One Martini backbone bead per residue (centre of mass of N, CA, C, O) as a GRO file, in nm:
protein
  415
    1UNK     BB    1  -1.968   0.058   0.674
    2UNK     BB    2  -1.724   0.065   0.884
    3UNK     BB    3  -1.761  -0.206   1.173
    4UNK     BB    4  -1.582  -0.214   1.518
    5UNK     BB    5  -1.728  -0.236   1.763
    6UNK     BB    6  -1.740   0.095   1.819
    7UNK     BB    7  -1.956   0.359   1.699
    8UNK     BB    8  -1.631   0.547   1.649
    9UNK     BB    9  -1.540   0.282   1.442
   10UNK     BB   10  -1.680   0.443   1.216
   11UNK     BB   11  -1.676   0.413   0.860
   12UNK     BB   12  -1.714   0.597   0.542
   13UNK     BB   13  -1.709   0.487   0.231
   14UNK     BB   14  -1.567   0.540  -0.077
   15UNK     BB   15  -1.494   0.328  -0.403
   16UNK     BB   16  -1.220   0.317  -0.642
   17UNK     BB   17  -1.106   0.135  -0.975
   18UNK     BB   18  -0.841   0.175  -1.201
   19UNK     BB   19  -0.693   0.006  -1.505
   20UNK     BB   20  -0.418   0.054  -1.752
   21UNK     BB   21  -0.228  -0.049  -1.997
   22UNK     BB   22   0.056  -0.021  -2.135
   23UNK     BB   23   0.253   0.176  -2.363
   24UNK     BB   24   0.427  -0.017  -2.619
   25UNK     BB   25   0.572  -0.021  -2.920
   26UNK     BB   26   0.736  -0.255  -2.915
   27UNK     BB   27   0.467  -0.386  -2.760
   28UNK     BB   28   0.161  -0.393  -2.804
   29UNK     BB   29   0.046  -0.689  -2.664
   30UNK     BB   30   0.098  -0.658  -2.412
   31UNK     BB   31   0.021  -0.724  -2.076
   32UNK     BB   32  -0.137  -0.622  -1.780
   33UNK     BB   33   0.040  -0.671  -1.483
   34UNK     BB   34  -0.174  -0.568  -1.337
   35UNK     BB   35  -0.403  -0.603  -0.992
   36UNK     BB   36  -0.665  -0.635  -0.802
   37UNK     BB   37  -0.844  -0.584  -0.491
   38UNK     BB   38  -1.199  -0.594  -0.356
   39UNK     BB   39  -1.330  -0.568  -0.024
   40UNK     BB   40  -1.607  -0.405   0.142
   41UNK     BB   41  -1.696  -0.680   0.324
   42UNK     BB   42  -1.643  -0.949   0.504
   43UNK     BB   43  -1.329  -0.992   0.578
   44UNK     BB   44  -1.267  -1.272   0.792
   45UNK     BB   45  -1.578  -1.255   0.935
   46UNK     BB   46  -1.605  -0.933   0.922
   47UNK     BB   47  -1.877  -0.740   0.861
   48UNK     BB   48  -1.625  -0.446   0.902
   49UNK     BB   49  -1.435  -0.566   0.658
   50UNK     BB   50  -1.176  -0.453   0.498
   51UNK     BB   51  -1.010  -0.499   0.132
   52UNK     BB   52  -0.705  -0.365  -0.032
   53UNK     BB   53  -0.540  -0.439  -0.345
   54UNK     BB   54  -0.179  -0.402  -0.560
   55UNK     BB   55  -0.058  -0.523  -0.839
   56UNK     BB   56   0.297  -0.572  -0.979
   57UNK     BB   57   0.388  -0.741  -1.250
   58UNK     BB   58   0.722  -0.890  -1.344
   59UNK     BB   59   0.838  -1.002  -1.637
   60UNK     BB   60   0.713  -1.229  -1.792
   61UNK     BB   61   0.507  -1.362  -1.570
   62UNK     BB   62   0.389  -1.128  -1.409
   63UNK     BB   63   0.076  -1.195  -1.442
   64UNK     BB   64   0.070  -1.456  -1.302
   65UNK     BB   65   0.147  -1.367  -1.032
   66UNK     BB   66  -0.039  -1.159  -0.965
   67UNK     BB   67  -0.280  -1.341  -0.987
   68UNK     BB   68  -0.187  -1.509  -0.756
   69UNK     BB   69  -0.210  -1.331  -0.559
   70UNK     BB   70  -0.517  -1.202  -0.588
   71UNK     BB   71  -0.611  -1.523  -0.528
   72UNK     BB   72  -0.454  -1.597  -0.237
   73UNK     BB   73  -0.409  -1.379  -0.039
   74UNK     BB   74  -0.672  -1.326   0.075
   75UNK     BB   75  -0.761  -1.601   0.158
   76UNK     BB   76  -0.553  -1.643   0.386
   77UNK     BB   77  -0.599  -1.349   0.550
   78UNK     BB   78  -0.886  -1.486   0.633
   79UNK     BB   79  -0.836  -1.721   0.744
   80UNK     BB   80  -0.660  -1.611   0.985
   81UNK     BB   81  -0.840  -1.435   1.141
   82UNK     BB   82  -1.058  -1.645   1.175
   83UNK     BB   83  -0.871  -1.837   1.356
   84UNK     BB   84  -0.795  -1.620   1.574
   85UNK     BB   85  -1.092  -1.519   1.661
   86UNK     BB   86  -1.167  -1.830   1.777
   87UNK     BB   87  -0.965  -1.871   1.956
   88UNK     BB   88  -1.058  -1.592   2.125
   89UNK     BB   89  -1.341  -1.712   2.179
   90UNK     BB   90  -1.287  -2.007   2.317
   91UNK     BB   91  -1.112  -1.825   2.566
   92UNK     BB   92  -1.367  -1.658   2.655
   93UNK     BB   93  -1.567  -1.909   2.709
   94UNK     BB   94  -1.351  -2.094   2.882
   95UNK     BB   95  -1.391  -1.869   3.110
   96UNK     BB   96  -1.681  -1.852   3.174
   97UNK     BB   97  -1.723  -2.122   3.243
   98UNK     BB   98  -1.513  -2.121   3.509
   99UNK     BB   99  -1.693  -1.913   3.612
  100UNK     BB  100  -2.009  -1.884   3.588
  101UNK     BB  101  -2.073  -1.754   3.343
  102UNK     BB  102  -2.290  -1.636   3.119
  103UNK     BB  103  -2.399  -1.650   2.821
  104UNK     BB  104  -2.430  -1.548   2.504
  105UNK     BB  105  -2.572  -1.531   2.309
  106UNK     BB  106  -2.444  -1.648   2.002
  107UNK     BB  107  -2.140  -1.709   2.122
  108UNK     BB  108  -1.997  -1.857   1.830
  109UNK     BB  109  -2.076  -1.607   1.649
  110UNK     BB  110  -1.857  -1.385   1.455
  111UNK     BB  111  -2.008  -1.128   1.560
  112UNK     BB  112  -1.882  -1.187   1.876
  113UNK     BB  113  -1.586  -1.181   1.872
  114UNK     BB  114  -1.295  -1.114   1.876
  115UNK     BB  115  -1.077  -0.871   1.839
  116UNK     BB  116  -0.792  -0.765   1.717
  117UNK     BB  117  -0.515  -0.664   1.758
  118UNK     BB  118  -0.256  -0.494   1.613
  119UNK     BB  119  -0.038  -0.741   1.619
  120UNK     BB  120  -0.231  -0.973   1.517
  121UNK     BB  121  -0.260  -0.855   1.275
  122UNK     BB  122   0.024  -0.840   1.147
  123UNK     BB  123   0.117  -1.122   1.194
  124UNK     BB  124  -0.111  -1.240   0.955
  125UNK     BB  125  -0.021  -1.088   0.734
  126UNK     BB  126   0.298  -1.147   0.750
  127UNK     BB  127   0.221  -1.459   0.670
  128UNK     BB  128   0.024  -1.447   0.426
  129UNK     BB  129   0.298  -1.331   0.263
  130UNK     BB  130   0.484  -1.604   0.315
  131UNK     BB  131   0.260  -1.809   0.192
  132UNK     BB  132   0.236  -1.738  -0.044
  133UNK     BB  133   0.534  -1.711  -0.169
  134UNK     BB  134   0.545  -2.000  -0.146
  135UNK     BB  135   0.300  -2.107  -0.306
  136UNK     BB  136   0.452  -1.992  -0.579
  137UNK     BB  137   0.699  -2.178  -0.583
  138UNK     BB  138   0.558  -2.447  -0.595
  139UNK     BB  139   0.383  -2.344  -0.853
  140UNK     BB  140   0.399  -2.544  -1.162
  141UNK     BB  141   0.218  -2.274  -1.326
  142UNK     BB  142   0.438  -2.024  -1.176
  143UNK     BB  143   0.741  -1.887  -1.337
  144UNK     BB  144   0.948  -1.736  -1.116
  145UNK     BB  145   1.222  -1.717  -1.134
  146UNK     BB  146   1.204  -1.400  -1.295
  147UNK     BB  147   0.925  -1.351  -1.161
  148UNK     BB  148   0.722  -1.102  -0.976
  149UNK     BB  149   0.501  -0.922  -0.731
  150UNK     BB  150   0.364  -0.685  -0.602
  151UNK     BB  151   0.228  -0.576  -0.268
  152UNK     BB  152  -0.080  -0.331  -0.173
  153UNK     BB  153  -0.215  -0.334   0.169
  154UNK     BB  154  -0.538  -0.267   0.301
  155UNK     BB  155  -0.671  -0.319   0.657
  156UNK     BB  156  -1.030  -0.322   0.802
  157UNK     BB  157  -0.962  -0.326   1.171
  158UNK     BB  158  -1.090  -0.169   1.454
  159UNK     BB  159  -1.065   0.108   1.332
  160UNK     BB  160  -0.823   0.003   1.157
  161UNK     BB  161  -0.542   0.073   0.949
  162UNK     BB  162  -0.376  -0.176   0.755
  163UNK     BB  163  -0.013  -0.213   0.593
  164UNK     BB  164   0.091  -0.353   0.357
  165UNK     BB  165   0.440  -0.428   0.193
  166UNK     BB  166   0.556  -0.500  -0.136
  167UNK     BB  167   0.797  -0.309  -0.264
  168UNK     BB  168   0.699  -0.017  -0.467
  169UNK     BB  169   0.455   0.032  -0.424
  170UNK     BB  170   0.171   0.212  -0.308
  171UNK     BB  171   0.041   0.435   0.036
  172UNK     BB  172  -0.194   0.734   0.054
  173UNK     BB  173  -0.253   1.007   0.300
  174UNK     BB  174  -0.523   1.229   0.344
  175UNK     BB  175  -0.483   1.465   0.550
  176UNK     BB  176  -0.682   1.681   0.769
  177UNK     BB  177  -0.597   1.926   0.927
  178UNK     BB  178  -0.871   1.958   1.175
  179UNK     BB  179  -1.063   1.745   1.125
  180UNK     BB  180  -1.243   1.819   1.363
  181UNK     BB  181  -1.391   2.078   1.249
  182UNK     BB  182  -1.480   1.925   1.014
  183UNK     BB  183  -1.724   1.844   0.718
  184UNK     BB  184  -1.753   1.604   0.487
  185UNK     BB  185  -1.583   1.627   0.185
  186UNK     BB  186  -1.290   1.729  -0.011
  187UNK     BB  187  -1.422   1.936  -0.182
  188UNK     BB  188  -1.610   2.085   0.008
  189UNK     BB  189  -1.349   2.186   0.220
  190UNK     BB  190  -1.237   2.385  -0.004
  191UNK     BB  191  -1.484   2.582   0.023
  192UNK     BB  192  -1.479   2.667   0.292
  193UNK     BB  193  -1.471   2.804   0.571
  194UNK     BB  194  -1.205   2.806   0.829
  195UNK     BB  195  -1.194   2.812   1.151
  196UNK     BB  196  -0.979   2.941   1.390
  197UNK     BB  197  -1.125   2.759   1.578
  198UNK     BB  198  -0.872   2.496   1.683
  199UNK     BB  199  -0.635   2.520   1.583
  200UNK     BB  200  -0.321   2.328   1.442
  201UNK     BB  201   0.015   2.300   1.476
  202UNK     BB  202   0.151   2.100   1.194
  203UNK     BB  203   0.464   1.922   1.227
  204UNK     BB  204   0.768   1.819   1.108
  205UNK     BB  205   1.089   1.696   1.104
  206UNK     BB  206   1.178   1.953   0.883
  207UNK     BB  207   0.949   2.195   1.028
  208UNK     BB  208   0.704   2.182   0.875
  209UNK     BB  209   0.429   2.348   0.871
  210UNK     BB  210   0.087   2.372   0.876
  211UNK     BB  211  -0.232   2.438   0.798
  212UNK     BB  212  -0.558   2.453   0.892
  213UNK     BB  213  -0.712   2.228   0.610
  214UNK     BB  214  -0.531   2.125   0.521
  215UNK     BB  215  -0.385   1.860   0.281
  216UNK     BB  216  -0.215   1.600   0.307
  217UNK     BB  217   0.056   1.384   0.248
  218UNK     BB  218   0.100   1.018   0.409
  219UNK     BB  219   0.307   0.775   0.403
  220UNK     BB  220   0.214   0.431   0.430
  221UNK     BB  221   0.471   0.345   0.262
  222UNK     BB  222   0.825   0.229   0.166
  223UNK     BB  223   0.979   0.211  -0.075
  224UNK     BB  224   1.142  -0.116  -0.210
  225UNK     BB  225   1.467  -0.011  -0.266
  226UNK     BB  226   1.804   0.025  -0.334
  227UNK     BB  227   1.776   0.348  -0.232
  228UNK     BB  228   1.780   0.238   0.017
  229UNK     BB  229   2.000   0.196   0.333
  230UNK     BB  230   1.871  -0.069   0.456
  231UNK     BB  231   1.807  -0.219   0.167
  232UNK     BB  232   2.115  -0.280   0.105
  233UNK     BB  233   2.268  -0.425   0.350
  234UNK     BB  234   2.064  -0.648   0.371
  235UNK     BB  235   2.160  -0.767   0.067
  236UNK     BB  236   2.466  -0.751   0.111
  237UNK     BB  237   2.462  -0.951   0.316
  238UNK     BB  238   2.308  -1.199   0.118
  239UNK     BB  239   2.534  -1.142  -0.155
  240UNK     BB  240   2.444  -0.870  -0.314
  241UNK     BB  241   2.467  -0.649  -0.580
  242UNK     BB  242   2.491  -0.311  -0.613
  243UNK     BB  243   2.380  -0.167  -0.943
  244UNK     BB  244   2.386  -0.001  -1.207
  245UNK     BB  245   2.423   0.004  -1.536
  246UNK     BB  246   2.653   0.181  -1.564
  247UNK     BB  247   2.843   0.000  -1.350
  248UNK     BB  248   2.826  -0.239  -1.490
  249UNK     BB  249   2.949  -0.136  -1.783
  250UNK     BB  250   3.178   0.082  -1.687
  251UNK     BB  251   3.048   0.425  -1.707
  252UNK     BB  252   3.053   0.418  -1.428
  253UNK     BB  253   3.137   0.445  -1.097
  254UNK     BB  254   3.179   0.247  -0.798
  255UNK     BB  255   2.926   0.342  -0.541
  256UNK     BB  256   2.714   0.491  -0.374
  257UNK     BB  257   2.377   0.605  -0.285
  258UNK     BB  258   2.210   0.897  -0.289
  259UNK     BB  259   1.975   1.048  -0.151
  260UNK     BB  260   1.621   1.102  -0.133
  261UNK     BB  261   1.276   1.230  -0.102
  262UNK     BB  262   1.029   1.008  -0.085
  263UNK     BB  263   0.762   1.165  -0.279
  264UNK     BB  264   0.872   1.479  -0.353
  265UNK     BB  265   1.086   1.322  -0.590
  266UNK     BB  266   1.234   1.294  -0.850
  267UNK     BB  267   1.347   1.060  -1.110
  268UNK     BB  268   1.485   1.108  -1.430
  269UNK     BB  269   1.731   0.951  -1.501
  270UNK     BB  270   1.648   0.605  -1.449
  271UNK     BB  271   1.944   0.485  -1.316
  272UNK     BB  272   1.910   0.282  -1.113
  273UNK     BB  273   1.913   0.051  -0.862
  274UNK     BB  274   2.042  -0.279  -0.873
  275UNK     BB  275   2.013  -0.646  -0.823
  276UNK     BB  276   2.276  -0.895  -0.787
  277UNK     BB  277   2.461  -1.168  -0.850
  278UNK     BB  278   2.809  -1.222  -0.754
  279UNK     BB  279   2.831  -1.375  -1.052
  280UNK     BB  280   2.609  -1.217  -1.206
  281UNK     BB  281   2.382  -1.023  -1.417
  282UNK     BB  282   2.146  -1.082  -1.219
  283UNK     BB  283   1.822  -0.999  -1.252
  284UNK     BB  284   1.812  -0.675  -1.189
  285UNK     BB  285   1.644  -0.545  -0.959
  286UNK     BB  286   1.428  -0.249  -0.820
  287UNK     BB  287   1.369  -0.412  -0.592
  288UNK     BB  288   1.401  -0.569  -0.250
  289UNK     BB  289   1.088  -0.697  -0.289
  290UNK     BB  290   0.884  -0.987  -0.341
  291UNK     BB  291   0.697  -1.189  -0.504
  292UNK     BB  292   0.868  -1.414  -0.589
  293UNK     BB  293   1.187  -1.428  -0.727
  294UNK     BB  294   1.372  -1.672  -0.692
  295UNK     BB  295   1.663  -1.582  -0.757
  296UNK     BB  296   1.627  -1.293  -0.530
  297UNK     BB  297   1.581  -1.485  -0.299
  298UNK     BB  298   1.910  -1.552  -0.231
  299UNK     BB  299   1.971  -1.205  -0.175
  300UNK     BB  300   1.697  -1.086  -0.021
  301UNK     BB  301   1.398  -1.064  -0.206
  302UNK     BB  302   1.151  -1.068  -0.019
  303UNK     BB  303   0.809  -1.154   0.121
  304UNK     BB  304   0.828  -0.913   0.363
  305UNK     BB  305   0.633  -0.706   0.515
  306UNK     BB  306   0.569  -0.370   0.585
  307UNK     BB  307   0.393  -0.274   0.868
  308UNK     BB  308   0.115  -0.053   0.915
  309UNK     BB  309  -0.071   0.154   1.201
  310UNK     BB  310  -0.398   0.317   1.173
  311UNK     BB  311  -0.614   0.528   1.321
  312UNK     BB  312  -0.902   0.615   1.255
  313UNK     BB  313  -1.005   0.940   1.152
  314UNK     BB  314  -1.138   1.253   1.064
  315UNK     BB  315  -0.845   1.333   0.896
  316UNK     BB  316  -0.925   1.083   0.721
  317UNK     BB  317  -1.003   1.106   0.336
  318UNK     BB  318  -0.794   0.998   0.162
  319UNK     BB  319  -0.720   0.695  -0.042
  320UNK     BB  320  -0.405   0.578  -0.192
  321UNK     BB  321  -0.367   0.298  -0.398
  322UNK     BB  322  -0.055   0.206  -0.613
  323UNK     BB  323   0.107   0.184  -0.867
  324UNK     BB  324   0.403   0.330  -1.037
  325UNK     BB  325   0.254   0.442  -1.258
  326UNK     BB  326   0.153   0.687  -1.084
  327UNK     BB  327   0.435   0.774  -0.935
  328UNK     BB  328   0.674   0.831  -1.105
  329UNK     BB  329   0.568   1.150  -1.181
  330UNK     BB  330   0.398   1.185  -0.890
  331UNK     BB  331   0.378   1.318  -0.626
  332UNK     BB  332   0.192   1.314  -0.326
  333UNK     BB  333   0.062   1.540  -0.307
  334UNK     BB  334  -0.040   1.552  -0.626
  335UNK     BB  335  -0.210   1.286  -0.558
  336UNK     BB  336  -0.419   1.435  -0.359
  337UNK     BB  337  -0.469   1.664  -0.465
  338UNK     BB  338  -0.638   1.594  -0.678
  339UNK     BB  339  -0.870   1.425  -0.533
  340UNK     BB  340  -0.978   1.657  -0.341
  341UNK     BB  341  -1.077   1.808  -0.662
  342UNK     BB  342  -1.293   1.561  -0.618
  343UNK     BB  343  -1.630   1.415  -0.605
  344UNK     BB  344  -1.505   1.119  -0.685
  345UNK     BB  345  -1.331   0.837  -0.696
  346UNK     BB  346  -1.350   0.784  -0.975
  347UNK     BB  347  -1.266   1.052  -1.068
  348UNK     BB  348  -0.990   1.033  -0.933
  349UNK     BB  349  -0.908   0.758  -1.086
  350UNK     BB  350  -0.881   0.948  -1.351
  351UNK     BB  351  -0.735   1.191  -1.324
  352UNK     BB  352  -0.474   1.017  -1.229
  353UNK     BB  353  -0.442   0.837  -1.507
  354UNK     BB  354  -0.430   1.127  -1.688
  355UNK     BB  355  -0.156   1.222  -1.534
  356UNK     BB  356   0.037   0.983  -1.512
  357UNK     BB  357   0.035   0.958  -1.881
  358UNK     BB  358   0.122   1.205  -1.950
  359UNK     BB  359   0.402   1.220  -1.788
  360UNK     BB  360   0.530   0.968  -1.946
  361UNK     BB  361   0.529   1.121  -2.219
  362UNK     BB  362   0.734   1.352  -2.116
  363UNK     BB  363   0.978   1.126  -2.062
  364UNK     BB  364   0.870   0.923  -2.269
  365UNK     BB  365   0.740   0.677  -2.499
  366UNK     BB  366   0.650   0.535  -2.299
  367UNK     BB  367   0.396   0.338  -2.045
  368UNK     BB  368   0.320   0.213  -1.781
  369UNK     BB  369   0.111   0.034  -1.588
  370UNK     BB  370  -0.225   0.139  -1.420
  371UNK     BB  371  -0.297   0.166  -1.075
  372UNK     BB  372  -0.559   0.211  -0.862
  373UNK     BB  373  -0.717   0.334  -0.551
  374UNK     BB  374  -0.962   0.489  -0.399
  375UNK     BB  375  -1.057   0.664  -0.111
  376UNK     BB  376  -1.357   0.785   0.082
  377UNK     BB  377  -1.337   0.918   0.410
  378UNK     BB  378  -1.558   0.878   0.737
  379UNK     BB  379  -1.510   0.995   1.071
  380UNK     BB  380  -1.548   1.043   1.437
  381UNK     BB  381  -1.311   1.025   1.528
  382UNK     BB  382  -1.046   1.144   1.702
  383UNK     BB  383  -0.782   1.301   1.656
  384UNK     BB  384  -0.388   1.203   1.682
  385UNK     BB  385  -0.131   1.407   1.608
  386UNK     BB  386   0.088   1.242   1.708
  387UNK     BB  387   0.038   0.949   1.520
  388UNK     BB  388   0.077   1.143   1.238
  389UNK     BB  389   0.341   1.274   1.320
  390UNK     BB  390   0.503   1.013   1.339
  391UNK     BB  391   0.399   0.894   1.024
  392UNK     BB  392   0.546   1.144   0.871
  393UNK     BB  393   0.845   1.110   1.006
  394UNK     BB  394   0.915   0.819   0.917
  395UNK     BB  395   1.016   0.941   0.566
  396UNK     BB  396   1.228   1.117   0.688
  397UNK     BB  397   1.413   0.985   0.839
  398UNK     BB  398   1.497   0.832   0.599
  399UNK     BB  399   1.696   0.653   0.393
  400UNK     BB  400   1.586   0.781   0.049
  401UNK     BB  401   1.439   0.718  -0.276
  402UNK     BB  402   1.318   0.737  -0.594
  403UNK     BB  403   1.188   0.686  -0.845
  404UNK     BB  404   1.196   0.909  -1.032
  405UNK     BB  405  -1.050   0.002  -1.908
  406UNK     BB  406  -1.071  -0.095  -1.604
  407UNK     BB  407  -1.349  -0.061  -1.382
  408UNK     BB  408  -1.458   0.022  -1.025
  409UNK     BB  409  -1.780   0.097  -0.829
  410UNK     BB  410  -1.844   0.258  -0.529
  411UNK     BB  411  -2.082   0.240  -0.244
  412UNK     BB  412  -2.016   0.185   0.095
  413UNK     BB  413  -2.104  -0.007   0.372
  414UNK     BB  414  -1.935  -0.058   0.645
  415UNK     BB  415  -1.957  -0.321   0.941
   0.00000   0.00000   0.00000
């Protein structure tokens, strides 16, 4: 169970990941590049503290990168929590005591320290990401100059799920419409008969109703790549060219690119647009942000992470972190489908991962590296459908578009 301050802040959770090789055909040896990390409790001096993220690095030297990310980023960001929550732990003490108020017990014991809100913990975050990318680039055994890795995790603090992103990777959650009424499973809750008593009717900003009981799918990360239109300005604004391979071959005109909607549509077509430096044909990557790429970071492509927070609520019952492996060919909403549709987070993440292989298999000769974290949550916190409801509205409003075993399984109580 995590638990942080009060109560109504506990969250249960069981969590599952798994992990598989990509099918290459070209390169049967080709190594790993996907990486994962998951502490269950304790993370960053809180009892009730949880972090899970999802690498997937790219380049030659990508598997390097990831293991570096997964090695340095947690220790960094558990470091900063913990040194600002002691900040404001002396802070109130140092209050107390200009007070003449009593001292509790063991008052500088981290069990009582004070938690972060919401911007003091984003702002550790996103330091935390600054400071790996740093680190990565300094070190003289981690070959960055054109390899390096996404990075997406969710930390678990003060009742609240806050989401870093870099790169592609994704974070998605299943919310339960009308969670309020409902309690179980999330297949137990697809058998029951849900009562019309207390229904919400949650509308998203494209009009689309949903009815009371269905699992939705709700992104909470936005893949950073040249398809955003927000994320192309900031780019050429540092001097990168953005183009297709065929663009840059010459075999079709130079163009802006048009929006899909993000996590719905599928791009099948393959010839994503990538970023160049203004006089060379390279790096090429395909995504606008990330972990190492020192050269791609010369144009724009930095590892300052877009990061999201959302107090846990009855609502919300399973959460998907994934490489794109995962998801280059099944919508948001079809990895929630599985999901729902299965009795325990591993069965999940094996579910997730047979369906995302046969789809590459459909569409390739070969298959990405897949890394999967699935987790099932429950809360007793009351929904506030107003704030899933602009989180959901966040990536209907970009302008955007996406591209086209080691196993490990827990039931955990965080607290």
């Amino acid at each position: 169970d995590v638990k942080s301050g009060n109560d109504e802040d506990l969250i249960h959770i069981r969590y599952a990941a798994l992990t598989q090789r990509g099918y290459y055909p070209d390169d049967p040896h080709k190594e790993n590049q996907d990486d994962y990390f998951i502490c269950g409790s304790k993370f960053g001096a809180g009892d009730g503290d949880a972090f899970f993220a999802v690498f997937d690095g790219h380049g030659d030297k990508g598997h390097d990168c990831a293991r570096f990310a997964k090695n340095r980023l947690p220790p960094i960001l558990a470091a900063k929590i913990k040194k600002q929550r002691a900040a404001l732990n002396a802070k109130k003490i140092k209050g107390m005591t200009e007070n003449k108020e009593q001292k509790p017990a063991n008052a500088f014991h981290p069990s009582n320290w004070p938690y972060l809100d919401e911007k003091q913990y984003e702002d550790v975050c996103r330091q935390a990401h600054i400071q790996c990318n740093n680190e990565m680039h300094d070190d003289k055994n981690i070959k960055d100059f054109l390899s390096g890795t996404t990075a997406i995790s969710v930390g678990f603090h003060a009742g609240r799920m806050t989401v870093s992103n870099v790169g592609d990777s994704r974070a998605v959650l299943g919310y339960r419409v009308g969670g309020d009424d409902l309690q179980g499973t999330p297949a137990e809750e697809e058998k029951k008969e849900i009562s019309s008593e207390g229904d919400i009717e949650f509308v998203d900003a494209t009009g689309v109703k949903y009815e009371s009981g269905s699992i939705i799918a709700i992104p909470l990360s936005d893949d950073q790549t040249p398809y955003r239109k927000d994320e192309r300005i900031r780019l050429e604004k540092a001097g990168a060219r953005i183009l297709t391979i065929d663009q840059l071959e010459g075999r079709k005109p130079i163009k802006d690119v048009e929006g899909l909607n993000l996590g719905v549509d599928i791009d099948t077509d393959g010839d994503m647009p990538r970023v160049y430096l203004k006089e060379h044909n390279y790096p090429g990557t395909a995504f606008s942000r990330s972990l190492g790429d020192a050269v791609a970071e010369g144009v724009g492509v930095n590892g300052e992470p877009e990061l999201l927070t959302k107090k846990v609520t009855k609502g919300d019952e399973i959460l998907v972190i994934a490489s794109d492996g995962v998801f280059e060919f099944l919508t948001n909403q079809r990895m929630i489908d599985i999901c729902a549709e299965c009795e325990d987070p591993l069965h999940a993440c094996t579910k997730l991962l047979e369906a995302s292989y046969e789809q590459w298999l459909n569409y390739e000769l070969r298959t990405d590296d897949i890394t999967v974290i699935v987790l099932f949550l429950k809360s007793g916190k009351a929904d506030d459908v107003a704030e899933v409801t602009r989180i959901l509205n966040l990536s209907q409003k970009k302008p955007s578009m996406p591209l086209k075993t080691m196993a490990s399984s827990s039931t955990h109580q965080l607290q």
